[in-house]
Coordinates of C-alpha atoms and ligand atoms in Angstrom, one line a residue:
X16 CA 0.0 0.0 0.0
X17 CA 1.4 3.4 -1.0
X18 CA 2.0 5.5 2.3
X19 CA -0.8 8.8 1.7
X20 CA 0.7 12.2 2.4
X21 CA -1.3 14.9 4.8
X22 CA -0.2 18.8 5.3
X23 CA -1.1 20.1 9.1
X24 CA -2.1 23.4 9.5
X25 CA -2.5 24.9 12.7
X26 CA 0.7 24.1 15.3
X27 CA -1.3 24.7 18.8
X28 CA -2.1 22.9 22.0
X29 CA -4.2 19.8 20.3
X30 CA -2.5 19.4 17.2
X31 CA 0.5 17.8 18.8
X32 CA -1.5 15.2 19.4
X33 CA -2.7 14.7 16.1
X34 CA 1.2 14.9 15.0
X35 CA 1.9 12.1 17.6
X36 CA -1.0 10.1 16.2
X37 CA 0.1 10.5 13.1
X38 CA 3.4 8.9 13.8
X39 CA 1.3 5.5 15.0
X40 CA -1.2 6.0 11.9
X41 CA -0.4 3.3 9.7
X42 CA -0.6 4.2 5.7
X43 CA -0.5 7.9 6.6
X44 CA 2.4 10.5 7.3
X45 CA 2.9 14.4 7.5
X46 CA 5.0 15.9 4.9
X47 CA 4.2 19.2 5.1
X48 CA 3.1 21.6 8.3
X49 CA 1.6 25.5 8.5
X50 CA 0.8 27.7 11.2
X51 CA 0.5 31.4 10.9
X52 CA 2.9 31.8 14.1
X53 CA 6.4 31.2 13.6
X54 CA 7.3 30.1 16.6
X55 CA 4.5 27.7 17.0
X56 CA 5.7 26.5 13.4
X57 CA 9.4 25.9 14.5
X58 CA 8.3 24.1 17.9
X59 CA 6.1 21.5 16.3
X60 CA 8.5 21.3 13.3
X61 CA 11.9 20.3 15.5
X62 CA 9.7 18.2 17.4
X63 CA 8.4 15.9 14.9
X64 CA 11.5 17.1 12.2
X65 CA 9.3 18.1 9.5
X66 CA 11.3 20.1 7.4
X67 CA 8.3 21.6 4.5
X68 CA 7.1 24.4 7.0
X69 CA 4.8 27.3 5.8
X70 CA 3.5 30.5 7.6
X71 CA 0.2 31.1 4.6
X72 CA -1.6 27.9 3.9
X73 CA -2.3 29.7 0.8
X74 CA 0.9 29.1 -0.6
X75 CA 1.3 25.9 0.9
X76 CA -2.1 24.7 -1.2
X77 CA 0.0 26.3 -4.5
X78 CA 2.9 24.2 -3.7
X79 CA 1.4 21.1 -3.2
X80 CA 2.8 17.8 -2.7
X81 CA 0.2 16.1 -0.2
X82 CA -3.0 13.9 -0.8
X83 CA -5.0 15.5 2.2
X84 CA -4.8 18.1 5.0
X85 CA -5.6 18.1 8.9
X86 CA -6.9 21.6 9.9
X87 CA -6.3 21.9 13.5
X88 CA -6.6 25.9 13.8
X89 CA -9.4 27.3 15.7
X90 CA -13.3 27.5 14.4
X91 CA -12.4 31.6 12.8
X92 CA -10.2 29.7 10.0
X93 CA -12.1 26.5 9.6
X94 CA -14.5 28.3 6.7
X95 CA -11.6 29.9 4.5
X96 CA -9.6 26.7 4.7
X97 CA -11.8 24.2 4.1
X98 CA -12.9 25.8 0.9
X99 CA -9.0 26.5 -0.2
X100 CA -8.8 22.7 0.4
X101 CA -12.1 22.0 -2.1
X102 CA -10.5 24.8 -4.9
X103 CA -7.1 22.7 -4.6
X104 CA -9.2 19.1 -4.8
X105 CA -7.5 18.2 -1.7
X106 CA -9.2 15.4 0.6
X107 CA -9.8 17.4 4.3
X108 CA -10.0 17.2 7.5
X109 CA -11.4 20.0 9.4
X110 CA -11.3 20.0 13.6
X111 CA -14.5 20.4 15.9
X112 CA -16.1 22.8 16.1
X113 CA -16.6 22.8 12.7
X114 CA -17.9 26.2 11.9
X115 CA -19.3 29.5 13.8
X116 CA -22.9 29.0 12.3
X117 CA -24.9 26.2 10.8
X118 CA -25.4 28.2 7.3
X119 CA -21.1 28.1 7.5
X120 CA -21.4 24.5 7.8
X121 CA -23.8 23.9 5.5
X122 CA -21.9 25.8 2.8
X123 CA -18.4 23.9 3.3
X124 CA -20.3 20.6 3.3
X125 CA -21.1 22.1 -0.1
X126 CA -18.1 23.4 -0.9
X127 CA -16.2 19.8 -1.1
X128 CA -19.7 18.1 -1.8
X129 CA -19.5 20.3 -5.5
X130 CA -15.4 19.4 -5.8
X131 CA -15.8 16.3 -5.0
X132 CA -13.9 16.0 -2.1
X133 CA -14.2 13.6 1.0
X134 CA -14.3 16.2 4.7
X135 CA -14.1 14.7 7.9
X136 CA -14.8 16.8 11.0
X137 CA -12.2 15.6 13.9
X138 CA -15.2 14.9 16.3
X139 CA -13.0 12.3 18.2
X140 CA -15.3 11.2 21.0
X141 CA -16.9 8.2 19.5
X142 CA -13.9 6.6 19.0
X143 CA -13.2 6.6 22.5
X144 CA -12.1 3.1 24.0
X145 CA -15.6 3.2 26.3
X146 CA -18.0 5.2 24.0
X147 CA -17.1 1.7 21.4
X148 CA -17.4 -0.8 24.1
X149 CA -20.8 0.9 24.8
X150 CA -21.9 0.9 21.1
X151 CA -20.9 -3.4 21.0
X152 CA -23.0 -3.6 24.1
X153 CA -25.8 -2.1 22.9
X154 CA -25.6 -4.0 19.4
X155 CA -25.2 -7.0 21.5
X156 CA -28.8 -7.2 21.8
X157 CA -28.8 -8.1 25.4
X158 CA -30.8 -4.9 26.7
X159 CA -32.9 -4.9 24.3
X160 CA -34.7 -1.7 22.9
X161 CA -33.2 1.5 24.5
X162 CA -36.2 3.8 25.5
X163 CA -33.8 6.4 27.3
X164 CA -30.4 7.8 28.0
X165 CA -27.9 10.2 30.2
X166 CA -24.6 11.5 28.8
X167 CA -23.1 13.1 31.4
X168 CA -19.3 14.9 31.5
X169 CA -19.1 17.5 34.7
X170 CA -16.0 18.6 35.7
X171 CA -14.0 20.7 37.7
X172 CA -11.0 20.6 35.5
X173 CA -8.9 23.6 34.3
X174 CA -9.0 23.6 30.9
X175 CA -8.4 27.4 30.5
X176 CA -4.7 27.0 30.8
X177 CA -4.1 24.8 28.2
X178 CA -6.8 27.0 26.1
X179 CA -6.9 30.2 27.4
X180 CA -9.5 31.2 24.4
X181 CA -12.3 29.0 26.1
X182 CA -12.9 31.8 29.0
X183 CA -13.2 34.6 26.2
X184 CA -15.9 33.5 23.8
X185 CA -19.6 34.3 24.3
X186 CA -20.1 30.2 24.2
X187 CA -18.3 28.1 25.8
X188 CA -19.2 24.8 27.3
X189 CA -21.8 23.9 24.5
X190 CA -19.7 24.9 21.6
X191 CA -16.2 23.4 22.9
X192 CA -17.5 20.3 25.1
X193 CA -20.9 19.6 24.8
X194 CA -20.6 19.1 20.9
X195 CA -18.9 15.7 21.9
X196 CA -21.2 14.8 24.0
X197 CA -24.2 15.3 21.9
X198 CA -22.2 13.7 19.3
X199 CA -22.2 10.6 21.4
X200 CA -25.9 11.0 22.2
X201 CA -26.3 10.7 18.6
X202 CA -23.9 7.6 17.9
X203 CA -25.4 6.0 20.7
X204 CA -29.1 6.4 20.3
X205 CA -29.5 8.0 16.8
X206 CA -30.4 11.3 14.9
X207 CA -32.4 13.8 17.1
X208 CA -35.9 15.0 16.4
X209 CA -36.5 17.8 19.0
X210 CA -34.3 19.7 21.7
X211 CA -34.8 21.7 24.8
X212 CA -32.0 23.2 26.4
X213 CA -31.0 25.3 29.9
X214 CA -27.2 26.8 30.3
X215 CA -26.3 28.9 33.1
X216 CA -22.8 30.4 33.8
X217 CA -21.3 29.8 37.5
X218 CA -17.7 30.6 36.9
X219 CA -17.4 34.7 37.8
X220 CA -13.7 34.4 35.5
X221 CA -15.2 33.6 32.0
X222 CA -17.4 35.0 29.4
X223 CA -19.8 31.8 28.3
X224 CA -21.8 29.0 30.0
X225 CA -20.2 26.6 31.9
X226 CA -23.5 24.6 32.7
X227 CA -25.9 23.1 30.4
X228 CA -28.9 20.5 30.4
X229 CA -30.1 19.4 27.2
X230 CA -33.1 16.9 26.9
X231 CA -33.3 14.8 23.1
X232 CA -36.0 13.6 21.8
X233 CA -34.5 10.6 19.6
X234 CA -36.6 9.8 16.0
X235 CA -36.3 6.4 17.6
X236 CA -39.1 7.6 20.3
X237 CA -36.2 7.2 22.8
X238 CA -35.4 10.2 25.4
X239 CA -32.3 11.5 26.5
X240 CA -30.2 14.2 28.6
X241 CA -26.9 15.4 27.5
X242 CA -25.8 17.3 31.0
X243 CA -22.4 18.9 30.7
X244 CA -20.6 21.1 33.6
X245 CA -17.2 22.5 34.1
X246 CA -18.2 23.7 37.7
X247 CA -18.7 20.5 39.5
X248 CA -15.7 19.6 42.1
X249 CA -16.4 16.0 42.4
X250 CA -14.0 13.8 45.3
X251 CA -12.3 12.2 42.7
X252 CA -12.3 14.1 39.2
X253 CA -13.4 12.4 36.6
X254 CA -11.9 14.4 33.8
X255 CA -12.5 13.5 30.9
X256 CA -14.8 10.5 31.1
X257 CA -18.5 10.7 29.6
X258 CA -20.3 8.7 31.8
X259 CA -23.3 7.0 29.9
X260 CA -26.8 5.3 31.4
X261 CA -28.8 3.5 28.9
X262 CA -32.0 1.3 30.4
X263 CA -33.7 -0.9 27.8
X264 CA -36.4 -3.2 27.1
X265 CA -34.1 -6.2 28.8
X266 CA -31.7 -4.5 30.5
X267 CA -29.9 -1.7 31.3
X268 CA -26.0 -0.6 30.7
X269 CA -24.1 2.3 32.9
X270 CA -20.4 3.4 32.2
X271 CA -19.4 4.8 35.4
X272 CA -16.6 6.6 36.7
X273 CA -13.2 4.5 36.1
X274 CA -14.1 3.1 32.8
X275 CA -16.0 0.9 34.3
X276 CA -18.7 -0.8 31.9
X277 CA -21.9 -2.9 34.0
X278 CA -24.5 -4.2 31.3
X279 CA -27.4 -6.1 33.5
X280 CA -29.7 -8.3 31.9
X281 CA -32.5 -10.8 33.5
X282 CA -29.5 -13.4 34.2
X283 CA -27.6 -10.9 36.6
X284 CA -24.7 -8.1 35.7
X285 CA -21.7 -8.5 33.7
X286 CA -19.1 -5.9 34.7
X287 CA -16.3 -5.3 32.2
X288 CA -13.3 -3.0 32.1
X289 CA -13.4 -0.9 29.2
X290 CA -10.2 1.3 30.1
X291 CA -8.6 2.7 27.1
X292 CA -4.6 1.9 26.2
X293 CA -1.8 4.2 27.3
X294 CA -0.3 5.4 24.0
X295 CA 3.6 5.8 24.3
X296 CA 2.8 9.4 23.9
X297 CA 0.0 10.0 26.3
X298 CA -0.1 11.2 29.8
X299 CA -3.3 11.0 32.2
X300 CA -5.6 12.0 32.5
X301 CA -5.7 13.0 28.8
X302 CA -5.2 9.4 27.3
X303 CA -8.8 8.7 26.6
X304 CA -8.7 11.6 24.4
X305 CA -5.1 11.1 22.7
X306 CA -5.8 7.4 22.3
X307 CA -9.6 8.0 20.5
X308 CA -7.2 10.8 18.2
X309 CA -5.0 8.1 16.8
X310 CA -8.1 6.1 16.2
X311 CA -10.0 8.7 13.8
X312 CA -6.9 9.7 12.3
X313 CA -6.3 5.5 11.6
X314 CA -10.3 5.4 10.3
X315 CA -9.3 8.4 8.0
X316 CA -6.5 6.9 6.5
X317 CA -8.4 3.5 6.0
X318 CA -11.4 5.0 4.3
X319 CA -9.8 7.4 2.2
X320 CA -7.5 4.6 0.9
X321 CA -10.5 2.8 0.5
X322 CA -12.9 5.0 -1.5
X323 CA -15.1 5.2 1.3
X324 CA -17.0 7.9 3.7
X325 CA -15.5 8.3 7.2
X326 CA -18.3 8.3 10.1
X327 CA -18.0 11.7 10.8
X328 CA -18.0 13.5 7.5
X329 CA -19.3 16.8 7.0
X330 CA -23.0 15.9 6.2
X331 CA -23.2 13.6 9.3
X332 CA -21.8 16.4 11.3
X333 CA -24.2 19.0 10.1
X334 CA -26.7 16.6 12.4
X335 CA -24.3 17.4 15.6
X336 CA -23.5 20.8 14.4
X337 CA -27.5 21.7 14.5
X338 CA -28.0 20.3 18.1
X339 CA -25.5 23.0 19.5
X340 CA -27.4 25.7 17.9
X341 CA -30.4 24.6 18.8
X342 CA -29.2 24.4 22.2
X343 CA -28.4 28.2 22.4
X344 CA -31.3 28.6 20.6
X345 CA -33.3 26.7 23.0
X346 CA -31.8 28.3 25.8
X347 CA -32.0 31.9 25.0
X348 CA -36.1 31.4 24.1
X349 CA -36.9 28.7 26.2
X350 CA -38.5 26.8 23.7
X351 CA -38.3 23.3 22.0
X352 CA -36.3 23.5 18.9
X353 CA -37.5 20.9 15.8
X354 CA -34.2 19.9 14.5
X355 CA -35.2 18.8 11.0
X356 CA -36.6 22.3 10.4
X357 CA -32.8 23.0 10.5
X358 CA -31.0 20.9 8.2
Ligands
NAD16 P1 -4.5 26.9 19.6 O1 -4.9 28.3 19.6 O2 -3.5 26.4 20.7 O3 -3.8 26.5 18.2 C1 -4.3 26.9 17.0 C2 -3.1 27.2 16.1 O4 -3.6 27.5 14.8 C3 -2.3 28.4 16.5 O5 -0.9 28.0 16.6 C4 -2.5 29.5 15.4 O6 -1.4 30.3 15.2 C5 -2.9 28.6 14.2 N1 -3.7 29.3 13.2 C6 -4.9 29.9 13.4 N2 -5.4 30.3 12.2 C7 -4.5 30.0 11.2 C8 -4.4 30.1 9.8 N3 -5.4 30.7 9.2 N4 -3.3 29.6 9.2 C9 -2.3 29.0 9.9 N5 -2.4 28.8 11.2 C10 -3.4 29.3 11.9 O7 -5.9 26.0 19.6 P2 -6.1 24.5 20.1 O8 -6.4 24.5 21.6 O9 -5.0 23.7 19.6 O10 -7.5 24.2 19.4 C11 -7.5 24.0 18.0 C12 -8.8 23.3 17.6 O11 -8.8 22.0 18.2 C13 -10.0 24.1 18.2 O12 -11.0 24.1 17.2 C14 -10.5 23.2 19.4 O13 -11.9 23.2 19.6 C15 -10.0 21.8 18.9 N6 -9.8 20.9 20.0 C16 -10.3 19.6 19.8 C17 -10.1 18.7 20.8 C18 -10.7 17.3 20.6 O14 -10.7 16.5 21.5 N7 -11.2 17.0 19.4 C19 -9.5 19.0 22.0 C20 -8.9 20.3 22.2 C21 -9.1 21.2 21.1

C-alpha cells in the first residue's frame, strides 16, 4: 500500500496530538506543516523534524505535494480553509467545532460536496475506547430496545490554561465540550428530532456557559439528557470520562466513573473493564482523548484509501452541528427546537 501524504495546518495545543498520532497511523504521514505563528511552526516542526514548513496555507495549497490536509486551527479559519482545500481538490479534515454558524457549515459541506472531495470533521469522542465498548454492548442485543439515555461529562478541571481562548468567547461549554457529548448522544441512540435546552454560567472568570442541560428527543421515540458542567468539584475528578446510562427493554447498561462498563440483563450483571490503552505518547488523564485521536486519524487513512466515507464526514456532522445551535437557541427562548426544520 502506498504511504498517503497529509499537510497540518494549525501548530497549537491539540495538534500535537494529532502529529503524535500521526506517527502510530499506519498508511499515513505528514510531509508538510503550516501555522501562521512562527514560533508555533518551528516548535512542532523540531519536534516531529518536518522540514516543508509554511506560515500562509495559501501558498502551501500552491505548492502542493500532499494527498490530504488536517486543519487543527481554531473554528475563525475553519470556513476559508476548508474551501481552499475544495479549490485545490484536496481530501480534508477539518477539527470540531466545525464552523461558527450552521449556514457556514452547511456551505463547506457544499463546498467539497460540489469538488468532490471527501471532509471529515475531527469529532473524536466516538472513537473513545468506552463510547465503542458501549456501542458493541448495545448492538449485542442483550438490553434490548433502549427507550432512554444520560450522557453526562461534569467537571472541575482547568482547561483554560491549556486553552486560554475558552474563557473569552460568548459560548463556551456547548460549543467546545458539549458538541462531543451530543455527538455521542447521537452515535449512541440515533439522529435527534427535537431539543430543549437550559445553560447557566457559574464561573465569575469567563465569558460563556459553563452549565448546560439538554433533553433529546431521539426519532427512535427514545429520550435523552446530555448534562455537561465544568463547575462540578467531584471527590475524585473524573476528567475527561463521559459517563453514559442506557435502560432498555431487557436490560440496562451504565459506564461509570473509572471506565467501568456494568450491562445487567435478567440473568444478573456482567461488569467489564473498558479502560482505554496508554499510548507511548499519552499522559493521564488526557489518554482517553489522545488514544480516540489516533483512532479517527487511523479510520481516515483506512477509508480514504479505500474510497469510502468516514463516520463523521461533514454531512453527518451538520446533524451534531445543528444540536448546538439549537441548544443556544433553546436556551436563550426557552423553547423546544424541531431539528429537521434545520438541516
Ligand atoms: P491553539 O490556539 O492552541 O492552536 C491553533 C493554532 O492555529 C495556533 O498556533 C494558530 O497560530 C494557528 N492558526 C490559526 N489560524 C491559522 C491560519 N489561518 N493559518 C495557519 N495557522 C493558523 O488552539 P487549540 O487549543 O490547539 O485548538 C485547535 C482546535 O482544536 C479548536 O477548534 C479546538 O476546539 C479543537 N480541540 C479539539 C479537541 C478534541 O478532542 N477534538 C481538544 C482540544 C481542542
Amino acid at each position: 500500500m502506498t504511504e498517503l501524504k497529509g499537510a497540518l495546518i494549525g501548530c497549537g495545543f491539540f495538534a500535537v496530538n494529532q502529529m503524535h498520532a500521526w506517527n502510530d497511523v499506519k498508511g499515513a504521514r505528514i510531509a508538510a506543516i503550516c501555522d501562521r505563528d512562527p514560533e508555533r511552526l518551528k516548535i512542532v516542526g523540531e519536534q516531529f523534524g518536518i522540514t516543508r514548513r509554511y506560515c500562509d496555507a495559501s501558498q502551501l495549497f500552491a505548492d502542493g505535494g500532499f494527498d490530504f490536509v488536517d486543519i487543527a486551527t481554531t473554528v475563525q479559519s475553519h470556513h476559508p480553509l476548508v474551501e481552499m482545500a475544495a479549490r485545490h481538490k484536496v481530501p480534508v479534515i477539518c477539527q470540531k467545532p466545525f464552523a461558527t454558524t450552521l449556514a457556514d457549515a452547511k456551505a463547506m459541506v457544499k463546498a467539497c460536496r460540489d469538488a468532490g472531495v471527501p471532509l471529515m470533521v475531527h469529532e473524536n469522542f466516538r472513537w473513545q475506547t468506552p463510547i465503542q465498548a458501549v456501542r458493541r454492548a448495545l448492538d449485542a442485543g442483550v438490553i434490548g430496545e433502549p427507550f432512554w439515555g444520560r450522557f453526562s461529562f461534569r467537571s472541575a478541571y482547568d482547561v483554560f490554561s491549556g486553552q486560554p481562548y475558552l474563557a473569552a468567547g460568548e459560548r463556551f461549554i456547548i460549543e467546545d465540550l458539549g458538541i462531543h457529548t451530543l455527538d455521542i448522544a447521537r452515535f449512541i441512540l440515533g439522529d435527534v428530532a427535537a431539543l430543549t435546552a437550559r445553560t447557566r454560567r457559574v464561573n465569575p472568570n469567563i465569558r460563556g456557559e459553563d452549565v448546560a442541560t439538554i433533553l433529546l428527543d431521539h426519532q427512535s421515540g427514545a429520550t435523552s439528557v446530555v448534562d455537561v458542567s465544568y463547575a462540578t468539584r467531584l471527590a475524585t475528578e473524573p476528567f475527561p470520562e463521559t459517563l453514559i446510562e442506557l435502560d432498555g427493554s431487557h436490560g440496562t447498561i451504565r459506564l461509570s466513573q473509572g471506565y467501568r462498563l456494568e450491562v445487567t440483563d435478567a440473568q444478573g450483571t456482567k461488569v467489564t473493564d473498558v479502560s482505554p490503552r496508554l499510548l507511548s505518547w499519552a499522559s493521564r488523564p488526557w489518554h482517553n482523548i489522545q488514544e480516540s485521536v489516533f483512532a479517527i486519524q487511523q479510520h481516515w487513512t483506512d477509508r480514504l484509501a479505500a474510497g469510502e466515507a468516514p463516520s463523521t464526514s461533514g454531512a453527518d456532522n451538520l446533524k451534531t452541528f445543528a444540536l448546538v445551535e439549537a441548544a443556544y437557541d433553546s436556551a436563550a427562548t426557552g423553547k423546544t427546537i424541531d431539528i429537521g426544520a434545520m438541516l
